[in-house]
Coordinates of C-alpha atoms and ligand atoms in Angstrom, one line a residue:
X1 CA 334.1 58.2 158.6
X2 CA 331.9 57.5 155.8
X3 CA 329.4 60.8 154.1
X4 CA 326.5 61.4 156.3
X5 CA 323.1 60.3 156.0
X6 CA 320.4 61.7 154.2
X7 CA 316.8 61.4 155.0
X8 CA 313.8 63.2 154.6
X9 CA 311.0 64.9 156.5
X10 CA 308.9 61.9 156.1
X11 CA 311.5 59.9 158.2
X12 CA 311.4 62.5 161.1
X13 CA 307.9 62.8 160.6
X14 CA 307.0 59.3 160.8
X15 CA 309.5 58.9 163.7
X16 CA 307.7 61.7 165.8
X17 CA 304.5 59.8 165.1
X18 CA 305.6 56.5 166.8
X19 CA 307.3 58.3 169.7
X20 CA 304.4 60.4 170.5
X21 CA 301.5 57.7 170.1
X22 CA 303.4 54.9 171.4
X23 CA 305.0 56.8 174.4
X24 CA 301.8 59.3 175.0
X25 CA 304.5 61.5 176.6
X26 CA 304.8 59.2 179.5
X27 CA 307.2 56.9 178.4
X28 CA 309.7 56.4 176.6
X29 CA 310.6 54.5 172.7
X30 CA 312.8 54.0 170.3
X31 CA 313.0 53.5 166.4
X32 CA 315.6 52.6 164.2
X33 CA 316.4 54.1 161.2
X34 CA 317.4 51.4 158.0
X35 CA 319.1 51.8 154.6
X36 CA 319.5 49.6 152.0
X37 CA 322.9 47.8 151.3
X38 CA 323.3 49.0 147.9
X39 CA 322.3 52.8 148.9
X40 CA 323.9 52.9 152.9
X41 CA 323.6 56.9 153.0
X42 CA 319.7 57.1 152.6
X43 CA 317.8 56.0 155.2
X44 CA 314.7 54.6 153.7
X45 CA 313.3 53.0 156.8
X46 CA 311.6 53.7 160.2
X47 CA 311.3 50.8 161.9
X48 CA 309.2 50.9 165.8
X49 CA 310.1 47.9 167.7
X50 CA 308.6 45.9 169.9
X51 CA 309.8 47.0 173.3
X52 CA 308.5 47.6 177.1
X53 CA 308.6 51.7 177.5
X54 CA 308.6 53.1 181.1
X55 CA 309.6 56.6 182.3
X56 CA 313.4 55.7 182.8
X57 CA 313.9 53.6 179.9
X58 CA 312.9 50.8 177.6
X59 CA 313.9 47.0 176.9
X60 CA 313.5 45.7 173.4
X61 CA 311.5 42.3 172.7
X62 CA 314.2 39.4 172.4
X63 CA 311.4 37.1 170.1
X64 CA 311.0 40.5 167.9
X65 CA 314.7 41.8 167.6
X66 CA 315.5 37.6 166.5
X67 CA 313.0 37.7 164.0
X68 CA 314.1 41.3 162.8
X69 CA 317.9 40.6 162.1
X70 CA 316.6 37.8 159.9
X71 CA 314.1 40.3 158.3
X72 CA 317.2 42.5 157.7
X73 CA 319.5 40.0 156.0
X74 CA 316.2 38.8 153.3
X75 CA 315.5 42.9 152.8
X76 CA 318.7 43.1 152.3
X77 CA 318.7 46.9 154.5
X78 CA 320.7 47.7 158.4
X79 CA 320.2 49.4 161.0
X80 CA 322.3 53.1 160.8
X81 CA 320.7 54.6 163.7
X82 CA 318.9 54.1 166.8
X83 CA 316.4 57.1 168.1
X84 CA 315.0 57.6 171.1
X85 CA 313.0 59.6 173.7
X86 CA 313.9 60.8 176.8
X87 CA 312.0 62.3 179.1
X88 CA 313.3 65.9 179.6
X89 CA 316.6 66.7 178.5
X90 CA 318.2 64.9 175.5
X91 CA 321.3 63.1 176.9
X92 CA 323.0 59.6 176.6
X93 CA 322.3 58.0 179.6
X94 CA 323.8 54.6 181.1
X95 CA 320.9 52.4 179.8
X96 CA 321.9 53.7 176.5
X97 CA 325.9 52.8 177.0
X98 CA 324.5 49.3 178.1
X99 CA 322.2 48.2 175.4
X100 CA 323.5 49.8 172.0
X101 CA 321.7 47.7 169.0
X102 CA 324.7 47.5 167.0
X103 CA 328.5 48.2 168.9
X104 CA 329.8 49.0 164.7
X105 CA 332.1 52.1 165.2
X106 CA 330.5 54.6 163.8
X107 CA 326.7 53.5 165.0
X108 CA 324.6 56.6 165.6
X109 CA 322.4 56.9 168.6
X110 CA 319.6 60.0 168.5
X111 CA 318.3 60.7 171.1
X112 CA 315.7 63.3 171.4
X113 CA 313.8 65.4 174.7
X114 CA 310.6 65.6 175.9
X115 CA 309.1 62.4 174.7
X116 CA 308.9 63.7 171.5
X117 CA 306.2 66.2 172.0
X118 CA 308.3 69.1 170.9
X119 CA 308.9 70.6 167.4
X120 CA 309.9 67.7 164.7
X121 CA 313.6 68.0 164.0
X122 CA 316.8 67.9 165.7
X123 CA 315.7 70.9 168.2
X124 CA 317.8 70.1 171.4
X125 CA 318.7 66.6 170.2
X126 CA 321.7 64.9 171.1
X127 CA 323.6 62.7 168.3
X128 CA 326.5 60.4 170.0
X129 CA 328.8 57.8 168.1
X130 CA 330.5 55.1 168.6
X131 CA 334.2 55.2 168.1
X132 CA 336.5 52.4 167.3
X133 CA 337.6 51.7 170.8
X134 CA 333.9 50.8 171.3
X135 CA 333.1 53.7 174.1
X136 CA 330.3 56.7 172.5
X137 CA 331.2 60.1 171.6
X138 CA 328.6 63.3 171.2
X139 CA 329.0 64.5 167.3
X140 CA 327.5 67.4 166.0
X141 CA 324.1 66.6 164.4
X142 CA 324.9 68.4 161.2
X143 CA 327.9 66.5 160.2
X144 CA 326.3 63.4 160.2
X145 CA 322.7 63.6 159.5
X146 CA 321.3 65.4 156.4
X147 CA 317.6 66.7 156.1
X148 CA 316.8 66.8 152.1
Ligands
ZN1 ZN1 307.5 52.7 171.2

Protein backbone atom coordinates (compact mmCIF):
# COMPACT_ATOMS: atom_id res chain seq x y z
CA UNK A 1 0.00 0.00 0.00
CA UNK A 2 1.21 3.28 -1.08
CA UNK A 3 1.22 6.68 1.72
CA UNK A 4 -2.21 8.02 2.12
CA UNK A 5 -3.72 10.89 0.56
CA UNK A 6 -3.73 14.28 1.45
CA UNK A 7 -6.29 16.88 0.75
CA UNK A 8 -7.61 19.77 2.17
CA UNK A 9 -10.81 21.33 3.61
CA UNK A 10 -11.51 22.95 0.27
CA UNK A 11 -11.78 19.36 -1.26
CA UNK A 12 -14.44 18.25 1.45
CA UNK A 13 -15.81 21.52 1.21
CA UNK A 14 -16.37 21.64 -2.32
CA UNK A 15 -17.49 17.95 -2.31
CA UNK A 16 -20.36 18.72 0.39
CA UNK A 17 -21.31 21.50 -1.96
CA UNK A 18 -22.05 19.23 -5.04
CA UNK A 19 -23.68 16.48 -2.86
CA UNK A 20 -25.97 18.76 -1.16
CA UNK A 21 -27.14 21.09 -4.20
CA UNK A 22 -27.07 18.41 -6.62
CA UNK A 23 -28.86 15.77 -4.48
CA UNK A 24 -31.15 18.49 -2.32
CA UNK A 25 -31.17 15.62 0.21
CA UNK A 26 -33.33 13.51 -1.88
CA UNK A 27 -31.07 11.81 -3.87
CA UNK A 28 -28.21 10.55 -4.12
CA UNK A 29 -24.32 11.70 -6.09
CA UNK A 30 -21.11 11.07 -6.43
CA UNK A 31 -17.68 12.90 -7.03
CA UNK A 32 -14.45 11.71 -7.70
CA UNK A 33 -11.48 12.89 -6.24
CA UNK A 34 -8.19 13.39 -8.97
CA UNK A 35 -4.44 13.82 -8.50
CA UNK A 36 -1.96 14.64 -10.73
CA UNK A 37 0.53 11.95 -12.05
CA UNK A 38 3.55 13.53 -11.03
CA UNK A 39 2.07 14.37 -7.29
CA UNK A 40 -0.49 10.90 -6.85
CA UNK A 41 -0.84 11.64 -2.88
CA UNK A 42 -2.54 15.11 -3.27
CA UNK A 43 -5.74 15.18 -4.42
CA UNK A 44 -6.17 18.41 -6.33
CA UNK A 45 -9.42 17.66 -7.89
CA UNK A 46 -13.24 17.41 -7.35
CA UNK A 47 -14.78 16.34 -10.13
CA UNK A 48 -19.13 16.07 -10.19
CA UNK A 49 -20.22 13.89 -12.88
CA UNK A 50 -22.73 13.69 -14.97
CA UNK A 51 -25.03 11.02 -13.60
CA UNK A 52 -28.92 10.14 -12.96
CA UNK A 53 -29.36 10.44 -8.96
CA UNK A 54 -32.44 8.67 -7.38
CA UNK A 55 -33.05 7.65 -3.74
CA UNK A 56 -31.38 4.12 -4.09
CA UNK A 57 -28.67 4.93 -6.27
CA UNK A 58 -27.09 6.65 -9.22
CA UNK A 59 -25.89 5.65 -12.86
CA UNK A 60 -23.10 7.75 -14.39
CA UNK A 61 -23.45 9.27 -18.08
CA UNK A 62 -21.72 6.78 -20.59
CA UNK A 63 -21.18 10.09 -23.29
CA UNK A 64 -19.64 12.01 -20.15
CA UNK A 65 -17.46 9.28 -18.41
CA UNK A 66 -15.90 8.64 -22.44
CA UNK A 67 -15.14 12.05 -22.82
CA UNK A 68 -13.66 12.25 -19.12
CA UNK A 69 -11.02 9.40 -19.41
CA UNK A 70 -9.84 11.25 -22.44
CA UNK A 71 -9.87 14.56 -20.37
CA UNK A 72 -7.75 12.54 -17.74
CA UNK A 73 -4.99 11.22 -20.03
CA UNK A 74 -4.50 15.25 -21.78
CA UNK A 75 -4.55 16.64 -17.86
CA UNK A 76 -2.44 14.30 -17.19
CA UNK A 77 -4.39 13.64 -13.39
CA UNK A 78 -6.65 9.94 -12.12
CA UNK A 79 -9.17 9.27 -10.44
CA UNK A 80 -7.97 8.10 -6.47
CA UNK A 81 -11.34 8.00 -5.10
CA UNK A 82 -14.88 7.83 -5.67
CA UNK A 83 -17.48 9.61 -2.97
CA UNK A 84 -20.74 9.29 -2.49
CA UNK A 85 -24.09 9.85 -0.68
CA UNK A 86 -26.21 7.55 0.80
CA UNK A 87 -29.23 8.12 2.08
CA UNK A 88 -29.13 7.20 5.82
CA UNK A 89 -26.42 5.19 7.07
CA UNK A 90 -23.00 5.23 5.30
CA UNK A 91 -22.42 1.61 3.95
CA UNK A 92 -21.19 -0.14 0.71
CA UNK A 93 -24.06 -1.37 -0.84
CA UNK A 94 -24.43 -3.82 -3.97
CA UNK A 95 -24.75 -0.98 -6.58
CA UNK A 96 -21.48 0.12 -5.29
CA UNK A 97 -19.75 -3.69 -5.66
CA UNK A 98 -21.31 -3.48 -9.23
CA UNK A 99 -20.23 -0.32 -10.71
CA UNK A 100 -16.70 0.65 -9.14
CA UNK A 101 -15.04 3.46 -11.54
CA UNK A 102 -11.76 2.03 -11.46
CA UNK A 103 -11.33 -2.08 -10.20
CA UNK A 104 -7.13 -0.82 -9.45
CA UNK A 105 -6.45 -2.61 -6.05
CA UNK A 106 -6.19 -0.14 -3.84
CA UNK A 107 -9.24 2.19 -5.30
CA UNK A 108 -10.89 4.02 -2.53
CA UNK A 109 -14.67 4.27 -2.35
CA UNK A 110 -16.14 7.11 0.34
CA UNK A 111 -19.07 6.88 0.94
CA UNK A 112 -20.86 9.28 3.21
CA UNK A 113 -24.67 9.34 5.17
CA UNK A 114 -27.41 11.38 5.04
CA UNK A 115 -27.11 12.88 1.61
CA UNK A 116 -24.55 14.92 2.77
CA UNK A 117 -26.48 17.25 4.94
CA UNK A 118 -24.54 16.52 8.04
CA UNK A 119 -21.24 18.04 9.43
CA UNK A 120 -18.38 18.29 6.50
CA UNK A 121 -15.88 15.62 7.31
CA UNK A 122 -15.54 11.96 7.72
CA UNK A 123 -18.37 12.00 10.66
CA UNK A 124 -19.91 8.35 10.26
CA UNK A 125 -18.34 7.82 6.82
CA UNK A 126 -17.35 4.62 5.60
CA UNK A 127 -13.94 4.22 3.56
CA UNK A 128 -13.72 0.62 1.63
CA UNK A 129 -10.81 -0.63 -0.66
CA UNK A 130 -10.29 -2.70 -3.15
CA UNK A 131 -7.88 -5.50 -2.61
CA UNK A 132 -5.88 -7.36 -5.07
CA UNK A 133 -8.19 -10.25 -5.49
CA UNK A 134 -10.63 -7.57 -6.80
CA UNK A 135 -13.51 -7.97 -3.94
CA UNK A 136 -13.77 -4.38 -1.39
CA UNK A 137 -12.59 -4.24 2.10
CA UNK A 138 -13.79 -1.43 4.89
CA UNK A 139 -10.25 0.54 5.93
CA UNK A 140 -10.08 2.81 8.59
CA UNK A 141 -10.54 6.45 7.24
CA UNK A 142 -7.39 7.67 8.99
CA UNK A 143 -4.96 5.43 7.43
CA UNK A 144 -5.71 6.38 4.20
CA UNK A 145 -6.99 9.80 3.89
CA UNK A 146 -5.20 12.85 5.38
CA UNK A 147 -6.94 16.29 6.17
CA UNK A 148 -4.03 19.05 5.97
ZN1 LIG B 1 -24.65 14.81 -8.32
Amino acid sequence: MSAPYRLDRGVLEATFRHFRGCGCGREECQVLWLSPWSQPDIIAKVVHPKHAGHFGGFVLDDAWLNEFWLELGATEMGIRVQVHTHPGEAFHSRTDDEYPIIHTPGFLSLVIPNFGLGPIGFNDAYLTEIQPGGRWKEVPIASRLVLT
